[in-house]
Amino acid sequence: MNKLGTPITDWSKEGRAALVLEHREVFALLLRHSLAQAAKPYGEQNLLDAFRFKTLDDAVDWCLKRFATGTLEQGRLSPSSRCWRLFTQARFWLSQREGAAGFLRKMQELEAACRRDSVLAEIPESEGVPVPDLDVQRLVERLSRTLTELLARTCPDLVTWWLRATEELRSLWFDLPIPEPSHQPRMKKERSIRIHDALFRFACLFRGLLLQQKDAAPSHLAVREWLFRQCRNVPPYRRTEEEIAAALPLTIPKTKRAVQHLRREGVSALLHQLIGSLNAPAETADAVALMEWQLMRESVTKTTLTAFALDEGASPELERSIEALPSVTRRRRS
């Protein structure tokens, strides 16, 4: 449809309501087609049930009402979505329905159900029902919980960057839809930094490395305030030095240089902990353990050092430790 690029110029509730009133039939057609396409892999009614819709018309009506009356921040949409094309983006509307974490969880459940149905269809009746792979289920649940925590502690784009970074590895086990980040860097190096930043933060949460305040050194408190608190959904997805200083105890020096030193010290300590946990998996390691190791291994690289200004000789000990780690080798499920 050649009108998809028509910009939405008035994002006030009144402007959006007027736009729906004038072009309701067109928007409804776009939404219906988009939602139907999104439902194809899982079955239309399965998708509707998962997101608490009775019918496709019910879903379309909800989306139009949400657009006309809901709180939508234009600045959090990618430039390509600030036009009629927004009504072709089923993932956006389903995320509006359940929230980012809820959307990921629902899609994960639909993917799992789809795979189960596929496996059952291929097995002759005489072979009975297969036993679920509980280790895989537990790992997927842990990953999902950590993604939810990452979202709660930081911002939506970091979840997106982690999903991008792990797409190839996860595709061997389970798939999740990957939305576009709100801010897409043009330079490959900057995209790589965002990816390794997200991998590192996820790994720290997955390993449970964040301490409670009473147990934490000043450097740990500083890095926790810097990287593991809610922040604006714009690069570099971190709290400012002023915000960090304000959250530190009164007894801790709060000059700019002091805060920067504490941040570097705190990140270095977390990197050392992650590296120390990355013993090479044995040749006999099961596939689930191997996947978990690969996810953690990819969170500690030289690009991770670049993301936190610890490269170019700033931390030679960390560089040597990373170089000594075994490399990741892809291993598909047999």
PDB file of C-alpha atoms in Angstrom, residues 1 5 25 52 70 75 89 92-93 102 121-122 133 144 151 164 213 227 254 266 278 280 283 301 314:
ATOM      1  CA  MET A   1       0.000   0.000   0.000  1.00  0.00           C
ATOM      2  CA  GLY A   5       4.859   6.017   4.586  1.00  0.00           C
ATOM      3  CA  GLU A  25     -11.218   1.252   7.711  1.00  0.00           C
ATOM      4  CA  ARG A  52      -6.568 -12.390  25.745  1.00  0.00           C
ATOM      5  CA  GLY A  70      -3.441   5.303  25.133  1.00  0.00           C
ATOM      6  CA  GLY A  75      10.321   9.460  20.851  1.00  0.00           C
ATOM      7  CA  GLN A  89       3.649  -4.015  13.092  1.00  0.00           C
ATOM      8  CA  PHE A  92       4.371  -3.536  18.573  1.00  0.00           C
ATOM      9  CA  TRP A  93       0.660  -3.899  19.317  1.00  0.00           C
ATOM     10  CA  GLY A 102       4.921 -10.248  28.936  1.00  0.00           C
ATOM     11  CA  ALA A 121       2.807 -35.100  14.842  1.00  0.00           C
ATOM     12  CA  GLU A 122       5.978 -36.852  13.669  1.00  0.00           C
ATOM     13  CA  ASP A 133      13.449 -32.191  28.101  1.00  0.00           C
ATOM     14  CA  SER A 144      13.363 -15.625  30.526  1.00  0.00           C
ATOM     15  CA  LEU A 151      14.306  -5.057  31.478  1.00  0.00           C
ATOM     16  CA  ARG A 164      20.173  -9.999  18.637  1.00  0.00           C
ATOM     17  CA  GLN A 213      23.924  -2.842  49.683  1.00  0.00           C
ATOM     18  CA  LEU A 227      24.601  -0.267  34.849  1.00  0.00           C
ATOM     19  CA  LYS A 254      31.877  11.887  44.983  1.00  0.00           C
ATOM     20  CA  GLY A 266      33.442  -2.259  39.925  1.00  0.00           C
ATOM     21  CA  LEU A 278      34.199 -19.913  32.832  1.00  0.00           C
ATOM     22  CA  ALA A 280      36.089 -24.953  29.856  1.00  0.00           C
ATOM     23  CA  GLU A 283      34.030 -32.996  26.272  1.00  0.00           C
ATOM     24  CA  THR A 301      35.475 -10.535  25.152  1.00  0.00           C
ATOM     25  CA  ALA A 314      43.939   0.142  30.576  1.00  0.00           C
TER      26      ALA A 314
END
